[in-house]
Coordinates of C-alpha atoms in Angstrom, one line a residue:
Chain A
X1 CA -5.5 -53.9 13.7
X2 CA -3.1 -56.5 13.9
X3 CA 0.2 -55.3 11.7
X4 CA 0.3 -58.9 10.2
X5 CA -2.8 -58.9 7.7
X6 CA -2.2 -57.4 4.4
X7 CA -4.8 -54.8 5.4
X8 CA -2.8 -53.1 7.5
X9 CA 0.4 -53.2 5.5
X10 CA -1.8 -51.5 2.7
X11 CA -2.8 -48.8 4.9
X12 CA 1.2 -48.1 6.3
X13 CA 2.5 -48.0 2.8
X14 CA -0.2 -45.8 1.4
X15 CA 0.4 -43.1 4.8
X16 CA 4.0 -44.0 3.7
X17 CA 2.9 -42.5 0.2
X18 CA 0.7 -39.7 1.3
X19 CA 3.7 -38.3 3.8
X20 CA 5.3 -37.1 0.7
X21 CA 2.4 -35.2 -0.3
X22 CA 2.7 -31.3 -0.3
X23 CA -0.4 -30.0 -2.2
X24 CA -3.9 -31.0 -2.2
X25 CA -3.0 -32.0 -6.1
X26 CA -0.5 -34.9 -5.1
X27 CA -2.7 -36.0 -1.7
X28 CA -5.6 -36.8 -4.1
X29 CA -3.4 -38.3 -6.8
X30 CA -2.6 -41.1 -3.7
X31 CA -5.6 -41.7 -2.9
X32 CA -6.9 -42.2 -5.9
X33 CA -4.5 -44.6 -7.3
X34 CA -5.5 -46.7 -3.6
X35 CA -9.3 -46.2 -4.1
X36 CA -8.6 -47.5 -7.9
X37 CA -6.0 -50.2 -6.7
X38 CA -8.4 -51.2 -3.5
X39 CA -12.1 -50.6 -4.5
X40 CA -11.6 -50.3 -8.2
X41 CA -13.0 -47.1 -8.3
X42 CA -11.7 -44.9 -11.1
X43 CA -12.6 -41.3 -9.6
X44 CA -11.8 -40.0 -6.0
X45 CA -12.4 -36.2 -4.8
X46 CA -11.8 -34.3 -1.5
X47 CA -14.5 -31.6 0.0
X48 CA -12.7 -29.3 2.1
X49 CA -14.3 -27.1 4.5
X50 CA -13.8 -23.7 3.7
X51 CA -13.5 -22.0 7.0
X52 CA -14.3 -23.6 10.5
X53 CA -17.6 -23.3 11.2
X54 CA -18.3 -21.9 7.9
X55 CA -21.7 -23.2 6.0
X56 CA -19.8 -24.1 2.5
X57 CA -17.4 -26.8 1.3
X58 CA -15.3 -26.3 -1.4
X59 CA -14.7 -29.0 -3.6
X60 CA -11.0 -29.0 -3.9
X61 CA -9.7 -31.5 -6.1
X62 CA -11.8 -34.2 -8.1
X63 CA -8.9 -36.5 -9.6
X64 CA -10.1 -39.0 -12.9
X65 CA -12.0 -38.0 -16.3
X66 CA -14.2 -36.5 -14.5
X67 CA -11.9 -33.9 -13.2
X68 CA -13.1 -30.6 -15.5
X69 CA -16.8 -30.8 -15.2
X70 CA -16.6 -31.7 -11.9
X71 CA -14.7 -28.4 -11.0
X72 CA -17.2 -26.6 -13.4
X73 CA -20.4 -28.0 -11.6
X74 CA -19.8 -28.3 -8.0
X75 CA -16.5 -25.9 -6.4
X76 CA -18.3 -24.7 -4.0
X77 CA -21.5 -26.2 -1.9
X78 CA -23.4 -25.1 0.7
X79 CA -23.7 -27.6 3.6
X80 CA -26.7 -26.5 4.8
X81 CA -29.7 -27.2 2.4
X82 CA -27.7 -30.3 0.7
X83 CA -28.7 -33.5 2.5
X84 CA -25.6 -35.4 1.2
X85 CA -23.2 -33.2 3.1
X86 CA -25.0 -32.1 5.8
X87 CA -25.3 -35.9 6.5
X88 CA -21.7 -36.3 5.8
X89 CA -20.8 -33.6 8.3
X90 CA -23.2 -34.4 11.0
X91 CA -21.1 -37.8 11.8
X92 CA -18.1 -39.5 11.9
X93 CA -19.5 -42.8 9.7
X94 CA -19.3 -42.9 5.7
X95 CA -22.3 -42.2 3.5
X96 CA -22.9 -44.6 1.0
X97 CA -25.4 -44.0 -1.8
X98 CA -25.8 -47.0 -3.9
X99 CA -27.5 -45.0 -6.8
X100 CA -26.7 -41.4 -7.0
X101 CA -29.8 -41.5 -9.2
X102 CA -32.6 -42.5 -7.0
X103 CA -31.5 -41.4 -3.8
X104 CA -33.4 -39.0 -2.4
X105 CA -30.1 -37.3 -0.8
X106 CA -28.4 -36.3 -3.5
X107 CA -28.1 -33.2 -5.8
X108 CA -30.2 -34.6 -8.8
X109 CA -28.8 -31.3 -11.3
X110 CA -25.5 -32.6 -10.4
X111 CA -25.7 -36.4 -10.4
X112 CA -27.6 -35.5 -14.3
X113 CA -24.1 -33.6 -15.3
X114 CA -21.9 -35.8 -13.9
X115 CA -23.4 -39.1 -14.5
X116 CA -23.0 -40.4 -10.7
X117 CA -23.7 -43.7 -9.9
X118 CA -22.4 -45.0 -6.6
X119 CA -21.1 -42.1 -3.9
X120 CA -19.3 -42.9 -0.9
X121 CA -18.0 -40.1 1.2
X122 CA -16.2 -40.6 4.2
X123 CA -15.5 -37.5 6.6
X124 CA -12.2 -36.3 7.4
X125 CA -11.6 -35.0 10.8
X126 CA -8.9 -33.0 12.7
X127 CA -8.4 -32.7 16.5
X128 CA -12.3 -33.5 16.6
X129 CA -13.3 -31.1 13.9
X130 CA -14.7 -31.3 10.5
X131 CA -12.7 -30.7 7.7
X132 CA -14.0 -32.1 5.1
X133 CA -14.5 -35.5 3.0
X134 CA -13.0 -38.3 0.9
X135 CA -15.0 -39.3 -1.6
X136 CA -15.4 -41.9 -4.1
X137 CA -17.7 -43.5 -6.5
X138 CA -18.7 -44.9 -9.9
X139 CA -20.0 -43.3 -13.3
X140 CA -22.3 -44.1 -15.8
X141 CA -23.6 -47.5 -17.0
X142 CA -20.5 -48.7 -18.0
X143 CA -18.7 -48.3 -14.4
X144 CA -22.4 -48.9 -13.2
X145 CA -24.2 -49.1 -9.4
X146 CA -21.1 -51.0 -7.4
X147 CA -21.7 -50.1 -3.5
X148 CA -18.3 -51.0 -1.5
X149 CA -18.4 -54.3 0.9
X150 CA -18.2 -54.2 4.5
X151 CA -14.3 -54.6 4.0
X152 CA -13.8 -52.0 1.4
X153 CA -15.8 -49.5 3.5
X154 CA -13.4 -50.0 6.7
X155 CA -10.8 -49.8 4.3
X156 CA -12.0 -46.4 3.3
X157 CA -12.4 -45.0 6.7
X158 CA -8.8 -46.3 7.7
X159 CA -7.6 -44.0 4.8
X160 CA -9.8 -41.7 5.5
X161 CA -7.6 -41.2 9.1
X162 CA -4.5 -40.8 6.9
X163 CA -6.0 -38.8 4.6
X164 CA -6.9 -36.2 7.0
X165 CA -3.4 -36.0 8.9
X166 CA -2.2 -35.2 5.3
X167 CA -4.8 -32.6 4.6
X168 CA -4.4 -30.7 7.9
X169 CA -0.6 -30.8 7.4
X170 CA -1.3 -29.3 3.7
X171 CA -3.5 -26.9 4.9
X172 CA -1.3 -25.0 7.7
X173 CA 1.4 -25.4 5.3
X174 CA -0.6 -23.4 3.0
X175 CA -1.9 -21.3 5.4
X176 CA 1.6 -20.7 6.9
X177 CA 2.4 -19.5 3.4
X178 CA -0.3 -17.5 2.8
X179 CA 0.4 -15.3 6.4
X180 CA 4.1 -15.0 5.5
X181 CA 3.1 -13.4 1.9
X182 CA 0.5 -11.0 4.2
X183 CA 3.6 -10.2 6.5
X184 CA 6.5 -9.5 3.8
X185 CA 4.1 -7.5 2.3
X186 CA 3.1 -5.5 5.8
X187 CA 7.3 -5.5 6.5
X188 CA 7.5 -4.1 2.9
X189 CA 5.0 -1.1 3.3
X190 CA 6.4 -0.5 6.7
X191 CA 10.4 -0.1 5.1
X192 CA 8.5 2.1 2.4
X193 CA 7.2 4.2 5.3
X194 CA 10.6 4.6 7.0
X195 CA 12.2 5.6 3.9
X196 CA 9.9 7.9 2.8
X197 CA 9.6 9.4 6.5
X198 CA 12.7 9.6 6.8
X199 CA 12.9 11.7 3.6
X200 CA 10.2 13.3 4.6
X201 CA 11.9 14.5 8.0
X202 CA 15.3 15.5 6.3
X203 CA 13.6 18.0 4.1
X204 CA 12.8 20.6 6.4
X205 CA 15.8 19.4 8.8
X206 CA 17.7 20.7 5.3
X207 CA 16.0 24.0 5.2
X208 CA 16.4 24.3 9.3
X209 CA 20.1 23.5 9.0
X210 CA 21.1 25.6 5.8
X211 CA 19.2 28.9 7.8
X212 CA 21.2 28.4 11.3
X213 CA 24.5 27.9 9.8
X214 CA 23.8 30.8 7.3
X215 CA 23.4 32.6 10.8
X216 CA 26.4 32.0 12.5
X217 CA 28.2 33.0 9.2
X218 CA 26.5 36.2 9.5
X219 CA 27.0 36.4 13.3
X220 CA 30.6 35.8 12.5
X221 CA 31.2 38.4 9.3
X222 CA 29.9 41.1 12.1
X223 CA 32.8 40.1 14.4
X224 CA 32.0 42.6 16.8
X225 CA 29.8 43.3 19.7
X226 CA 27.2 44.9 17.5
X227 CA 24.2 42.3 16.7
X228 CA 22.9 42.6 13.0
X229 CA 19.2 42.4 13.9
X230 CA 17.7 42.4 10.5
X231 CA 19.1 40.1 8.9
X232 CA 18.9 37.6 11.4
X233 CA 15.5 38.3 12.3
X234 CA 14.6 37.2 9.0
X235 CA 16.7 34.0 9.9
X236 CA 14.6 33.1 12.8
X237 CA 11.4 33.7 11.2
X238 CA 12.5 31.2 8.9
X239 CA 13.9 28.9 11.5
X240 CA 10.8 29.1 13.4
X241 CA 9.1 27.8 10.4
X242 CA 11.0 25.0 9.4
X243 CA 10.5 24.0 13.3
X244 CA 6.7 24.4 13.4
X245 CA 6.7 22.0 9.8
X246 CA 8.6 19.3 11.8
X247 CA 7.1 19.1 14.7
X248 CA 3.4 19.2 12.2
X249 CA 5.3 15.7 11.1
X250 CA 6.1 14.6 13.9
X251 CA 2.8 15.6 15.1
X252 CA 1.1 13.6 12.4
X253 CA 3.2 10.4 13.1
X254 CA 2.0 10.8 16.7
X255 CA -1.3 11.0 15.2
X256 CA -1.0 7.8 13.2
X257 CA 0.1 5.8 16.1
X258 CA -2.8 7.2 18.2
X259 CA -5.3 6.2 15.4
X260 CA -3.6 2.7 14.9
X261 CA -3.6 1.6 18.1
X262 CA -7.3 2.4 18.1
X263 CA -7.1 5.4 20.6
X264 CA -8.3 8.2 18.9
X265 CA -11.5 9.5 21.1
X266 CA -13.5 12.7 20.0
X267 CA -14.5 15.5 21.6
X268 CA -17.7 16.5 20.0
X269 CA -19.2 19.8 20.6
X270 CA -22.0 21.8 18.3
X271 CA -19.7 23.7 15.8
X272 CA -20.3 25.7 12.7
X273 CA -18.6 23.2 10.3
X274 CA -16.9 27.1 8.9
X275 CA -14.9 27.4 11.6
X276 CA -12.2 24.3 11.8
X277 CA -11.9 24.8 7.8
X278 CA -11.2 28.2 7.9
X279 CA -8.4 27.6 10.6
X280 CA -7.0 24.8 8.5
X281 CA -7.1 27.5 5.8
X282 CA -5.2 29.8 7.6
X283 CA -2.2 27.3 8.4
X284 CA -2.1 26.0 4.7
X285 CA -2.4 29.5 3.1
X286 CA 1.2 30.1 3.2
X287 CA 2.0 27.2 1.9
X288 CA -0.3 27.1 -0.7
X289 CA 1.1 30.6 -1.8
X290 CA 4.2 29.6 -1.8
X291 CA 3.5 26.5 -4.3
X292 CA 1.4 29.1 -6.2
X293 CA -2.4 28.1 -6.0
X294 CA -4.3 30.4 -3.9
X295 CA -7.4 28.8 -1.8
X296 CA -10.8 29.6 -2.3
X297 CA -13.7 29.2 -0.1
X298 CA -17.4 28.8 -1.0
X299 CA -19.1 28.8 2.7
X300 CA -22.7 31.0 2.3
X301 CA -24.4 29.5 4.8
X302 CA -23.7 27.8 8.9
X303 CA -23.5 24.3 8.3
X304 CA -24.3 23.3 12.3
X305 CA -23.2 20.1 13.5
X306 CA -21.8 17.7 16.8
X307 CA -17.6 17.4 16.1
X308 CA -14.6 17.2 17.2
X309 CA -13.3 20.6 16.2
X310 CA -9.6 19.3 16.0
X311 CA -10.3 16.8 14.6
X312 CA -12.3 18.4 11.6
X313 CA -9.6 20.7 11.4
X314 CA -6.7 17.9 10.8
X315 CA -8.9 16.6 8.0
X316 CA -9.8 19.7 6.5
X317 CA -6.0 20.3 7.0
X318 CA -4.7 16.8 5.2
X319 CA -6.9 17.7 2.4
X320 CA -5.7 21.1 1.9
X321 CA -2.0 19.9 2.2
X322 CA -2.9 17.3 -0.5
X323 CA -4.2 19.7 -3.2
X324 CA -1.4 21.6 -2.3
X325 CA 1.1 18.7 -2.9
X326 CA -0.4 17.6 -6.4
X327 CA -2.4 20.7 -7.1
X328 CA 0.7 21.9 -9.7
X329 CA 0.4 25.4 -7.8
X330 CA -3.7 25.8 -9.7
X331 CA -6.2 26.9 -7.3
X332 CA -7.5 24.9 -5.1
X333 CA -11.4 25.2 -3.8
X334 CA -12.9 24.6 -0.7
X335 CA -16.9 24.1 -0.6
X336 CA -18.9 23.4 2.3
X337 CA -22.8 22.9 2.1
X338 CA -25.5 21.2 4.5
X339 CA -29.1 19.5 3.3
X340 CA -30.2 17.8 6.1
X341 CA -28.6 16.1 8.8
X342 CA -25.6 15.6 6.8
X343 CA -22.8 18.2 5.7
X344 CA -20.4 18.1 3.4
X345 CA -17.3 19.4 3.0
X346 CA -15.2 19.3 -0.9
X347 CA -11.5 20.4 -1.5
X348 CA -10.8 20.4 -5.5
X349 CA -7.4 20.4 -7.1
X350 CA -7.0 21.1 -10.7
X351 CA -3.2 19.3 -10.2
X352 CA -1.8 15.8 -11.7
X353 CA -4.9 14.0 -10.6
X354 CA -5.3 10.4 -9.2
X355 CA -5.5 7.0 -12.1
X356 CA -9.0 5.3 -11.0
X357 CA -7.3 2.4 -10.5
X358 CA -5.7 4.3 -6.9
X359 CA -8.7 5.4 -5.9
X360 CA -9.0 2.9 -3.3
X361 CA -5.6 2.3 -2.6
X362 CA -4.5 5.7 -1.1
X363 CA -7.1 5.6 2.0
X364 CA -4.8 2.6 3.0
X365 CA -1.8 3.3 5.3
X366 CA 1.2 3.7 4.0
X367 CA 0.0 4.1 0.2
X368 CA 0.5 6.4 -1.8
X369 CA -0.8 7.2 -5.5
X370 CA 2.5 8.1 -6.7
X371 CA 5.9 6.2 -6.5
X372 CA 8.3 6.0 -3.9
X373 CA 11.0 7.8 -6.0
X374 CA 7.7 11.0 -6.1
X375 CA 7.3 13.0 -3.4
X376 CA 6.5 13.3 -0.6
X377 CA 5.2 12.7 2.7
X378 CA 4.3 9.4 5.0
X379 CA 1.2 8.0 2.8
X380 CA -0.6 8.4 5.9
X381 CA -2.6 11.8 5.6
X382 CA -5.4 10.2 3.7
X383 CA -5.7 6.7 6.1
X384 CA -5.6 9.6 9.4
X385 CA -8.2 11.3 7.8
X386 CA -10.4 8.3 6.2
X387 CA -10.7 7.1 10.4
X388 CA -11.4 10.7 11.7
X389 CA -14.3 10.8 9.5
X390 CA -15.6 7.6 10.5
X391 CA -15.2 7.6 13.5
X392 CA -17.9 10.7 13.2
X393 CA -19.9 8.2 11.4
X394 CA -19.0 9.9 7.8
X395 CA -17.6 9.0 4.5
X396 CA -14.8 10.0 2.3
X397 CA -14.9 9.8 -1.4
X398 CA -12.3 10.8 -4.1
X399 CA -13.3 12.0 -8.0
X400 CA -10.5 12.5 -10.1
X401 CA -8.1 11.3 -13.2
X402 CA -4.4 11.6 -14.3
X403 CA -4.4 15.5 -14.9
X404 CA -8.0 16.6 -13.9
X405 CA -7.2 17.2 -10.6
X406 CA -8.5 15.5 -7.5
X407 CA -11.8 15.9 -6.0
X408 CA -12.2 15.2 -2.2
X409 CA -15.6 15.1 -0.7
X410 CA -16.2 13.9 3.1
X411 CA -19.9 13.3 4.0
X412 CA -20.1 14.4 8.0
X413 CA -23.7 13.4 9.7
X414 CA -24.6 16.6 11.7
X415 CA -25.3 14.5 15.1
X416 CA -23.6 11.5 16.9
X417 CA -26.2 9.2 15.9
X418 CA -25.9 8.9 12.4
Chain B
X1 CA 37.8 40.0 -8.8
X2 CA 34.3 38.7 -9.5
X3 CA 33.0 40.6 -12.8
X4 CA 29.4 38.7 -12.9
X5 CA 28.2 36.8 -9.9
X6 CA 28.1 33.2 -10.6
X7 CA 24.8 31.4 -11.7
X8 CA 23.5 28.8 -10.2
X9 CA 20.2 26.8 -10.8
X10 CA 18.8 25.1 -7.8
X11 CA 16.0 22.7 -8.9
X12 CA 14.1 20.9 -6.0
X13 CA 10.4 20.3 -5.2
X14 CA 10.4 21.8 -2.1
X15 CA 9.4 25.3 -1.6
X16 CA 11.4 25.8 1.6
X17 CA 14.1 24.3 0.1
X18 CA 14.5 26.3 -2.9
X19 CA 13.8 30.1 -0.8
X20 CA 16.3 29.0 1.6
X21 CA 18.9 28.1 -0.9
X22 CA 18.0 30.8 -3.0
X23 CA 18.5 33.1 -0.1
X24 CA 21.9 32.0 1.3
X25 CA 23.7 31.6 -1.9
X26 CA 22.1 35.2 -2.7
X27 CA 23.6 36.3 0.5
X28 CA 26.8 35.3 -0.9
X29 CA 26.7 36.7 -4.1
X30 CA 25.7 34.2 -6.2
X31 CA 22.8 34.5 -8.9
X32 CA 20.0 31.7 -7.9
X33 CA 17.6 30.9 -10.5
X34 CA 15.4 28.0 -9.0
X35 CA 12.9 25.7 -10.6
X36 CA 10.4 23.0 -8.8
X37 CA 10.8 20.2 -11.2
X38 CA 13.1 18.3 -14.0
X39 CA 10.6 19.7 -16.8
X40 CA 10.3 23.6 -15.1
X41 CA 14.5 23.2 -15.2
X42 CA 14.5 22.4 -18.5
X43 CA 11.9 25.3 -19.8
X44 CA 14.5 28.0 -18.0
X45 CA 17.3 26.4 -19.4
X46 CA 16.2 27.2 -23.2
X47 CA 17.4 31.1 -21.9
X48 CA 19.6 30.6 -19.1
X49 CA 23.2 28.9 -18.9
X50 CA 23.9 28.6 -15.3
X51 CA 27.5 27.6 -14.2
X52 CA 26.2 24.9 -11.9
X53 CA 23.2 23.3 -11.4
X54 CA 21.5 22.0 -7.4
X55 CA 20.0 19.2 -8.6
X56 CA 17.3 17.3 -5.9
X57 CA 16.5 13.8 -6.9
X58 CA 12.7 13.1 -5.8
X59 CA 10.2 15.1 -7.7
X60 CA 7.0 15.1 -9.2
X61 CA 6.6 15.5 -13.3
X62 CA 10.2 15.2 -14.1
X63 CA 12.2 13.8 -11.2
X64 CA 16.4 14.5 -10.9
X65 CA 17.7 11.6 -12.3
X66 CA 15.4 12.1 -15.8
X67 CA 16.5 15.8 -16.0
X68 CA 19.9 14.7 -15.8
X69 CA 19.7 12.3 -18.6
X70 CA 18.3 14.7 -20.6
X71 CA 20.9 17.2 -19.9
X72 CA 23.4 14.5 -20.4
X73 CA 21.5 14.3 -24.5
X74 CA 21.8 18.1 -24.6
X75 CA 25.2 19.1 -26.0
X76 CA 24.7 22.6 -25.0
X77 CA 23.5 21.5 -21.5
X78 CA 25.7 18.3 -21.1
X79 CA 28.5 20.6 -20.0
X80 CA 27.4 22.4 -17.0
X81 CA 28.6 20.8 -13.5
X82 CA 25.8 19.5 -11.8
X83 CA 25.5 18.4 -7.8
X84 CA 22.5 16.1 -6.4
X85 CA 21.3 16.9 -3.3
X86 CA 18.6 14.4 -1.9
X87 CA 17.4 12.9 1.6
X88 CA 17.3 9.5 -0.5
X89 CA 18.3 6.2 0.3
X90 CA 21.2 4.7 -2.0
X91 CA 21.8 8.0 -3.0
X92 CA 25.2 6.1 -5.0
X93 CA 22.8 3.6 -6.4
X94 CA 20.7 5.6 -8.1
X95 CA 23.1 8.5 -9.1
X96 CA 26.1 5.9 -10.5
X97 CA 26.0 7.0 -14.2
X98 CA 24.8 10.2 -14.2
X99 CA 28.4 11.8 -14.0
X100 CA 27.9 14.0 -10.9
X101 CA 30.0 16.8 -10.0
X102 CA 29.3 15.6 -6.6
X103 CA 26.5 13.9 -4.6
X104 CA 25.3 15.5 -1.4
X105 CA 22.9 14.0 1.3
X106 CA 20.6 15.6 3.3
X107 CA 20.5 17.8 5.2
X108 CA 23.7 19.1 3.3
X109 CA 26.2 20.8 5.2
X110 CA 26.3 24.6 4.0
X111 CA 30.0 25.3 4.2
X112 CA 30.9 21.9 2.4
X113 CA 28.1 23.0 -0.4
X114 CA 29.6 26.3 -0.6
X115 CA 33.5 25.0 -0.5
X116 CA 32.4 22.6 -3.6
X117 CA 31.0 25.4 -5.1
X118 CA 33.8 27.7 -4.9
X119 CA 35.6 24.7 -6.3
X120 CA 33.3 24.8 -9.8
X121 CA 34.0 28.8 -9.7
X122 CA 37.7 28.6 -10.2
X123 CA 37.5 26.0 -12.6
X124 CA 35.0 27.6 -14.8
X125 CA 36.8 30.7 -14.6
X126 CA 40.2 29.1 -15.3
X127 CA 38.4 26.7 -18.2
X128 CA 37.0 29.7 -19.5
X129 CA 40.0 32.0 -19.8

């Protein structure tokens, strides 16, 4: 196009106008003040696709009086099934309906709400993709049936080129924004997990610490060469404790970086479902005496099935160490029952209970129900465990409300197909 | 000469926590009463007036920093020297006005816990003579 004809100077002042567009609000206000200025159309709108590839377009903006209804008729359309846009995305060349009424391409419910008269909708695209349309038209009688001359139209189409720089620029500036929300928010959860691991760690580190320098006091009160067994015996035991809950953290982080890097691999064998819960019953029971809430198990029958014992175990395990936690030191019940092909194993609390609204939430990683400043550990027991099971191919399900308790229920199929 | 052990009430969510304390400080003659949360802490204190009190900050139902405020309301309670003990970040943050005897991170050093300690002794013994 040769710079000298006003054409052309048009078209550079209005890209001059759209550069300072940031949101698909101020891109159509440009060019609908041109399409007004130029055509003497009053309304302009943009279709944007909504995913690459996808089979909608969302109508993003529809700038002019028409601007409400328009939103309320059409924000989303399929493109497949609608002969105006499939038309529109199937080439690069405008479509021009001259009256939206008896053309048999367009949306008849729609053009009745709207009032549409004359459409033109030229098709944006970026690095030889679709993504989306500028459109344009007239209303009603008064505006009436007013198709574009061959000038206006390769008018359009030049703006159209500008149009879509600004629209792709917009959209990975809003995308942009969009993934540094999703990171902050991962960074965030991480910096929770640090902190509360690190609390987490310290605790038993604390108890570890206190018992061996309460050792070498007593080591040092005996002065002599005589060894006061007793009481130090009852040191170690305590020490070996503390140790065997830190490295069951540390153990469990492990575990969390197995599962997250998508490495966790079972090693199925036919098991009596009994037998892992019972062992996770014997290393909780301590604890669970020690917070006051005893653990009961209602097993009559074999409940047969293809697992990873281990495995099973560490969920029955994170369960048990999560009634424990929140169980308020009530008793805590273990059930496991089999109809079918499918077992089930349920651990009840009777402690503070979980708010509806969490139920979700706390199979994530990194989330807890209750706040940072509660206790305790990583916020990862229940996102472990919620993989374990499926990666049997089962389910796992909470019941519970702010002081009813919590009840857990995992759904295991009894065979590796399903 | 010592003529009743000095109390002390150790309040922390953490079972291992509380039996070891109780245990070493019993070692050393002191009288451990513990209690697993803010709220438990304030039950035993309707019957019990410890001469210092292990406060932990993190815990469930009434958490350290509540029970302290609440002691703080208490004119019978506000009195008794209290010392946090927490694995928490910004321990000085969150403990600025609550009017610590002391704040102690985790895991705490036993002879600096019993040397601050020994501390509170004398002056309650010498306050109260």
């Amino acid at each position: 196009m040769d710079p000298s004809t006003p054409d052309a100077t048009r078209l550079l002042a209005f890209a001059r106008e759209l550069q300072r567009a940031a949101t698909f609000d101020e891109l159509l206000d440009v060019t609908r003040a041109e399409t007004s200025r130029v055509l003497g159309y009053p309304h302009a709108w943009l279709f944007i696709m909504e995913n690459e590839g996808d089979d909608t377009v969302r109508m993003l903006q529809f700038s002019g009086e028409q601007h409400g209804r328009a939103w309320e008729v059409a924000p989303v359309l399929p493109v497949r099934g609608d002969a105006m846009i499939e038309e529109i995305f199937a080439s690069d060349a405008p479509v021009v309906v001259e009256d939206a009424r008896t053309d048999p391409r367009t949306n008849k419910a729609i053009v009745e709400q709207l009032g549409n008269r004359t459409i033109v909708n030229v098709p944006l695209r970026l690095l030889d993709k679709p993504l989306g349309a500028l459109g344009t038209g007239t209303f009603g009688d008064e505006e009436g049936c007013r198709p574009p001359t061959a000038a206006q139209l390769a008018y359009l189409v030049g703006m159209a080129a500008q149009v879509s720089v600004a629209a792709g620029r917009i959209r990975f500036l809003e995308e942009r924004r969009q993934a540094h929300v999703a990171l902050e928010r991962a960074a965030r959860a991480r910096d929770d997990f640090l902190t509360s691991a690190s609390h987490e760690l310290k605790t038993p580190l604390t108890a570890l610490s206190l018992q061996l320098e309460s050792a070498r006091h007593i080591l040092a009160e005996a002065g002599g060469p005589t060894v006061p067994v007793p009481p130090l015996e009852k040191k170690l035991a305590s020490v070996s404790r503390h140790v065997e809950r830190l490295t069951s953290l540390i153990n469990g982080l492990l575990e969390v970086t197995r599962v997250a890097s998508g490495a966790l691999e079972l090693t199925r064998e036919t098991i009596d479902l009994r037998a892992p819960v019972k062992a996770a019953i014997a290393s909780a029971e301590d604890a669970a005496a020690r917070a006051g809430g005893a653990i009961r198990l209602e097993a009559p029958s074999a409940v047969v099935g293809f697992w990873d014992r281990k495995a099973i175990e560490s969920v029955a395990y994170a369960l048990l160490s999560n009634a424990i936690k929140y169980g308020a030191g009530k008793p805590i019940a273990v059930r496991i029952s089999g109809v079918g092909r499918r077992a089930r194993l349920v651990v009840e609390d009777h402690g503070i209970g979980i708010d509806a609204s969490e139920h979700d939430r706390i199979f994530r990683r990194f989330e807890r129900a209750v706040a940072p400043s509660q206790p305790t550990g990583f916020g990862l027991g229940l996102w472990v465990t919620r993989h374990v099971v499926e990666a049997h191919g089962g389910t796992i399900s909470v019941v519970s409300a702010p002081g009813e308790g919590a009840t857990f229920t995992v759904d295991l199929p009894t065979t590796d197909d399903g | 000469m010592m003529a009743e052990p000095m109390s002390i009430l150790v309040i922390d969510d953490d079972v291992d926590i509380r039996e070891v304390l109780s245990e070493v400080l019993g070692e050393r003659g002191y009288d451990v009463t513990v209690a697993k949360d803010g709220a438990s802490a304030l039950d035993a204190l309707r019957t019990l007036k410890p001469s210092l009190i292990l406060l932990d900050l993190n815990m469930p139902v009434m958490d350290g920093v509540e029970f302290r405020r609440c002691q703080q309301k208490d004119p019978a309670l506000a009195g008794i020297p209290t010392i946090v003990m927490s694995a928490v970040d910004q321990m000085e943050t969150r403990t600025k006005d609550l009017d610590l005897a002391a704040a102690l991170a985790k895991p705490i050093d036993l002879r600096h816990l019993l040397a601050m300690i020994e501390t509170y002794r004398k002056k309650t013994t010498t306050d109260g003579a």
